[in-house]
Coordinates of N, CA and C in Angstrom, one line a residue:
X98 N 0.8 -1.2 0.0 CA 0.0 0.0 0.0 C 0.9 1.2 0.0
X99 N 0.2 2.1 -0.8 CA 1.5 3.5 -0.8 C 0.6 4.4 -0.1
X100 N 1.4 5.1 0.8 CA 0.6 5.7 1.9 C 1.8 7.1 1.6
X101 N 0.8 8.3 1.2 CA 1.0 9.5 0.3 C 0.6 10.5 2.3
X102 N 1.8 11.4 2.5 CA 1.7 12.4 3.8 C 1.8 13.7 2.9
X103 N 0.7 14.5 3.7 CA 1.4 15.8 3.6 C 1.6 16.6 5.1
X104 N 2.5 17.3 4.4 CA 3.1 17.9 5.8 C 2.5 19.5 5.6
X105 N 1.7 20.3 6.7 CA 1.2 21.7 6.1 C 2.2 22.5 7.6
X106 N 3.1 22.9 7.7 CA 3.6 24.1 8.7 C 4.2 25.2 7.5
X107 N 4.7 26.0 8.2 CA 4.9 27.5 7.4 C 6.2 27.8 7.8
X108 N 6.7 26.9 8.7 CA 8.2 26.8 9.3 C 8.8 25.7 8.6
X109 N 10.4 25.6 7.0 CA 10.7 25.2 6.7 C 11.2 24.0 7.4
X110 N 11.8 24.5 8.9 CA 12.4 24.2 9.6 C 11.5 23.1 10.5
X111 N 10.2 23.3 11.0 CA 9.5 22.5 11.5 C 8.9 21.4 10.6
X112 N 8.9 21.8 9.0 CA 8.6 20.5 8.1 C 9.4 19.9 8.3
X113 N 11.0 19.9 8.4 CA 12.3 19.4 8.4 C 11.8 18.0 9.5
X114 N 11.9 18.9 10.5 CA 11.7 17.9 12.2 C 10.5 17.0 12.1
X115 N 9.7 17.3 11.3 CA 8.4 16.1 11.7 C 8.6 15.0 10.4
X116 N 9.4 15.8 9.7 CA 10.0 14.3 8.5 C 11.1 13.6 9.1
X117 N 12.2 13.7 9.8 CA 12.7 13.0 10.4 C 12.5 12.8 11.6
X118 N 11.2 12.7 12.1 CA 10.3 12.5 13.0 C 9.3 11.0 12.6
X119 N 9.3 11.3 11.2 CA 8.1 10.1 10.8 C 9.1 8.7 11.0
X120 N 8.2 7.8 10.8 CA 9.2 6.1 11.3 C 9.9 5.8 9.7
X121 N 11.3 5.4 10.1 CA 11.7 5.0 8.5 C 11.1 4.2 7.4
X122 N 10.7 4.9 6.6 CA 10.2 4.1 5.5 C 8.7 4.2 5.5
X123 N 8.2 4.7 6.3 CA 6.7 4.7 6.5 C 5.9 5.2 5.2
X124 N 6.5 6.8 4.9 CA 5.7 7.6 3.6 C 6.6 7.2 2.3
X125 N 5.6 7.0 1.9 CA 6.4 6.6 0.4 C 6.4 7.7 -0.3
X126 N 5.2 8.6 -0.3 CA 5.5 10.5 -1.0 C 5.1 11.2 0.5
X127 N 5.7 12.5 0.4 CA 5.4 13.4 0.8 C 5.1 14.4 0.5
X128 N 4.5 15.1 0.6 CA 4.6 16.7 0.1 C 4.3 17.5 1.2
X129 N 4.5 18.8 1.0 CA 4.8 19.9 2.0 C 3.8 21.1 1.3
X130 N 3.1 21.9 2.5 CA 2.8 23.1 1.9 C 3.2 24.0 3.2
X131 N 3.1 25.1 2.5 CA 3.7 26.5 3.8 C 2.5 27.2 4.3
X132 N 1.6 26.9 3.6 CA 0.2 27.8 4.4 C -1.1 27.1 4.2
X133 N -1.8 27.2 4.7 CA -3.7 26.4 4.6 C -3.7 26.0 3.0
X134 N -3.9 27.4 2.1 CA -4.0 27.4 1.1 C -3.2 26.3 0.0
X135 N -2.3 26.6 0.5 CA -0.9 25.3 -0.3 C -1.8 23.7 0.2
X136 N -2.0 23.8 0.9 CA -2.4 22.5 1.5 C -4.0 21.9 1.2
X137 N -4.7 22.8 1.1 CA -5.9 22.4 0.1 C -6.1 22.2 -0.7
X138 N -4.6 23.5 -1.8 CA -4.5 23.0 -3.4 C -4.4 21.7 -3.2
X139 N -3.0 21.1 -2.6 CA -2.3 19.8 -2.9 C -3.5 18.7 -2.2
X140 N -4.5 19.1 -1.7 CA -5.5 18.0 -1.0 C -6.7 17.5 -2.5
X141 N -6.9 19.1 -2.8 CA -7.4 18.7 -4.5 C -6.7 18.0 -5.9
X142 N -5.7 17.9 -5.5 CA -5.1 17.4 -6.4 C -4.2 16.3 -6.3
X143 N -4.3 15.5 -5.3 CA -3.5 14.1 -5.0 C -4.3 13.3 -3.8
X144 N -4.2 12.3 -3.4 CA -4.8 11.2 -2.7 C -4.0 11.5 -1.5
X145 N -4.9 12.0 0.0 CA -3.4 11.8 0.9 C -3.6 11.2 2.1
X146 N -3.3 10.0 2.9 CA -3.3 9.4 3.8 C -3.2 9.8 5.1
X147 N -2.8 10.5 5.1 CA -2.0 11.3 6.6 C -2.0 12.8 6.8
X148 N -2.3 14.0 6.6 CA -2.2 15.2 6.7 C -1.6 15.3 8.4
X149 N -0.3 16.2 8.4 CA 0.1 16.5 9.4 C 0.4 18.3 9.5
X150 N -0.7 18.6 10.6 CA -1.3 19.9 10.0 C -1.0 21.0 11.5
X151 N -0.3 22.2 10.8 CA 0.3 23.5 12.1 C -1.1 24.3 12.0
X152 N -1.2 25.1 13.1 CA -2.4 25.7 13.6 C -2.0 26.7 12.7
X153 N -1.1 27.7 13.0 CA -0.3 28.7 12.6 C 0.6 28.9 11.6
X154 N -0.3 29.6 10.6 CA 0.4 29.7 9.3 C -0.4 31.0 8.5
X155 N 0.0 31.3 7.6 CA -0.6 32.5 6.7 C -1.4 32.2 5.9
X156 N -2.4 33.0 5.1 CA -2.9 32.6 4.5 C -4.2 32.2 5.1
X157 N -4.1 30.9 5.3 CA -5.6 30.4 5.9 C -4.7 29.5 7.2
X158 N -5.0 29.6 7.9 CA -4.4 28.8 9.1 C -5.5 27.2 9.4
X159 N -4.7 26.7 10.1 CA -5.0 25.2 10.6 C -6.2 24.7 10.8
X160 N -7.1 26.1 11.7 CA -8.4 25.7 12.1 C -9.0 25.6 10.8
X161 N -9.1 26.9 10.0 CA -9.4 27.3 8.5 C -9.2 25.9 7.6
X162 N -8.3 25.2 7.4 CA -8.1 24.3 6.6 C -9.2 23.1 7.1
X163 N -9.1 22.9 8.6 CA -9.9 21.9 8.8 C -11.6 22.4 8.8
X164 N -12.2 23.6 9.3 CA -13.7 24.1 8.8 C -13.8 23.5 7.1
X165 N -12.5 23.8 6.2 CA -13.0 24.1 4.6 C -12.9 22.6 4.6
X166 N -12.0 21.8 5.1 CA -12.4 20.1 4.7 C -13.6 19.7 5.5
X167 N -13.8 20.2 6.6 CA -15.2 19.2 7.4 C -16.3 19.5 6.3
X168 N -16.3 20.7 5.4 CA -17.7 21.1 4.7 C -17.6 20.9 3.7
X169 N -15.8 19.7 3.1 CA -16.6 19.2 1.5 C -17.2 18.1 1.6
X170 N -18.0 18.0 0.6 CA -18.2 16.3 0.5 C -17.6 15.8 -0.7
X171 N -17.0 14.9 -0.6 CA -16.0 14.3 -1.3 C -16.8 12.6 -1.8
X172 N -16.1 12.4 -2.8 CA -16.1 11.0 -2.9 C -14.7 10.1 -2.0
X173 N -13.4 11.1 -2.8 CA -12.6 10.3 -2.2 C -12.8 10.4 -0.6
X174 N -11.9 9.6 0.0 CA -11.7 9.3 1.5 C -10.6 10.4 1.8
X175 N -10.8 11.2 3.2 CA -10.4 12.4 3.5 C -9.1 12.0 4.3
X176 N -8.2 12.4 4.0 CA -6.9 12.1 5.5 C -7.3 12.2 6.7
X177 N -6.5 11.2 7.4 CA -6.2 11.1 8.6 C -5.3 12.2 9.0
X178 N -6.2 13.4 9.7 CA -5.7 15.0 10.2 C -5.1 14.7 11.5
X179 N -3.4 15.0 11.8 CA -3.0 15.0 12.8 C -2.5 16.7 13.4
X180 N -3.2 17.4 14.5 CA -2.8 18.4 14.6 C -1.7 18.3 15.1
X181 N -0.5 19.2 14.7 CA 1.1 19.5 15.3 C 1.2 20.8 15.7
X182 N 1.2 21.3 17.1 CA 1.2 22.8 17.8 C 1.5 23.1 18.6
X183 N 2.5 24.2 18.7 CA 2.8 25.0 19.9 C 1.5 25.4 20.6
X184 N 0.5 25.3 20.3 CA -1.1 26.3 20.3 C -1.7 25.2 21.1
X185 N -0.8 25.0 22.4 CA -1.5 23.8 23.1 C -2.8 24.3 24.7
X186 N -3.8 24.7 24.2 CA -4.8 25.3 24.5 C -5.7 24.6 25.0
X187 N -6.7 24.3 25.9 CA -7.7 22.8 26.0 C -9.0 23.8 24.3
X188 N -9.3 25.2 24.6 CA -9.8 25.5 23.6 C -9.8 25.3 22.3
X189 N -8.4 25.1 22.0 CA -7.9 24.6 20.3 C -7.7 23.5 20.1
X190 N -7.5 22.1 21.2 CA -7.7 21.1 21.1 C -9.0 20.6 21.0
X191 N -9.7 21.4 21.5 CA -11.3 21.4 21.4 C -11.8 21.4 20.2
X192 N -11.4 22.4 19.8 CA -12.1 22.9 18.3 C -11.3 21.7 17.1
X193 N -10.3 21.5 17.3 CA -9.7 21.1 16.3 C -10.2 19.6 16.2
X194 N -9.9 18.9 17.6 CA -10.9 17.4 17.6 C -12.7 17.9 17.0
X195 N -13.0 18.5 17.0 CA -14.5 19.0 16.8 C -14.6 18.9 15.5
X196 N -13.6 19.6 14.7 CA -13.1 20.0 13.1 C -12.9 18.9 12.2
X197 N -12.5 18.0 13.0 CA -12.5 16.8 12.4 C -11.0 15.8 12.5
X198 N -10.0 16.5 13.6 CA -8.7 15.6 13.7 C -8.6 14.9 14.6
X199 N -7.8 13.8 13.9 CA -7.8 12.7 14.7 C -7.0 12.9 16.3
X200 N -6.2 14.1 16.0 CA -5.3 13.8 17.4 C -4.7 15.5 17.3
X201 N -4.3 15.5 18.7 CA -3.7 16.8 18.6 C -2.1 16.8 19.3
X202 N -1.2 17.1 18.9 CA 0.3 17.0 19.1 C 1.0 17.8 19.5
X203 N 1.3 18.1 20.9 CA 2.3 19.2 21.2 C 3.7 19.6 20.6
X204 N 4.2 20.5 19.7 CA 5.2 20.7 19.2 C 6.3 20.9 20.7
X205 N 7.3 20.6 20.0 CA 7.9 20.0 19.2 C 8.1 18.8 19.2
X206 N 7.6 17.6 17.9 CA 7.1 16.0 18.3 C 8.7 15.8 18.2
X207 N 8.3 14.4 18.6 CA 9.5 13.4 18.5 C 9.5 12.7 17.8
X208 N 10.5 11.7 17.5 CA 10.1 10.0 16.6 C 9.1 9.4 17.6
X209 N 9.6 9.4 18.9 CA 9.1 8.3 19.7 C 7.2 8.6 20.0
X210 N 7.3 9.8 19.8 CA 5.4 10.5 20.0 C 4.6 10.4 19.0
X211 N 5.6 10.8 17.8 CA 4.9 10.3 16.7 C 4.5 9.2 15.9
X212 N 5.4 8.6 16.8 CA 5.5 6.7 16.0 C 4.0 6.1 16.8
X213 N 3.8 6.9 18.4 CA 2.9 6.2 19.5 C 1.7 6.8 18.8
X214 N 1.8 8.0 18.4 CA 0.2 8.5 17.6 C -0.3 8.2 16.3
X215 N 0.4 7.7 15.4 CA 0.2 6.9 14.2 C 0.0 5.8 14.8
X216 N 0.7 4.7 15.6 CA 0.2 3.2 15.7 C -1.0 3.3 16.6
X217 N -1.5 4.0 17.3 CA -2.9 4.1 17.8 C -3.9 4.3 17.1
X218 N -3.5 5.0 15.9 CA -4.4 5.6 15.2 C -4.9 4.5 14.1
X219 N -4.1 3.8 13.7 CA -4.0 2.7 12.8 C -3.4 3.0 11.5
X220 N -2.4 3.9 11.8 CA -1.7 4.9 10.7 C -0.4 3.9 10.2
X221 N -0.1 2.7 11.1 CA 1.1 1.9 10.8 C 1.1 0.9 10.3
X222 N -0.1 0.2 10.1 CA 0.0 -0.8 9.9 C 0.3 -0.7 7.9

């Protein structure tokens, strides 16, 4: 199975850390966007398994990306939305589980946090 990630932060540097963060060999593609916007182009136009998604970004931010995916209706099947955030709030974890993600992740993740939140999720198998 080819299991397609996208990574949405606006910090080059934080896309950096959560890719060698993911378990070896896991994503067979990745892609990256830097803002909401980037990230819902690339959701319209490719199949994606995993969305690993920053609160804070330009453009349309995190909450924003997940309101505009809870209200498509789609045929295909939607990613598995993992929130990744400094924006560790009980309010924004609120809203964002509400929004439709599977989990919410205190920045800055690890291998070892990230490997525990994908195999719960059933993101590993």
């Amino acid at each position: 199975m080819t299991r397609r990630v996208l990574i949405a932060d606006d910090s080059a540097m934080s896309r950096k850390m959560i890719k060698r963060a993911m378990p070896v060999g896991w994503a067979d593609e990745i892609f990256e966007a830097a803002n909401g916007r980037e990230a819902l182009e690339l959701l319209s136009k490719h199949r994606v398994d995993v969305m690993l998604l920053d609160l804070t970004m330009p453009e349309l931010d995190g909450f924003e990306v997940l309101e505009q995916l809870s209200s498509v209706k789609s045929t295909t099947a939607k990613p598995k939305i993992f929130v990744i955030s400094a924006d560790y709030q009980h309010e924004s974890v609120q809203r964002c589980i509400d929004s439709g993600a599977v989990e919410f992740v205190k920045k800055p993740i690890t291998a070892d946090t990230l490997k525990d939140v994908l195999g719960k999720n059933g993101c590993l198998s």
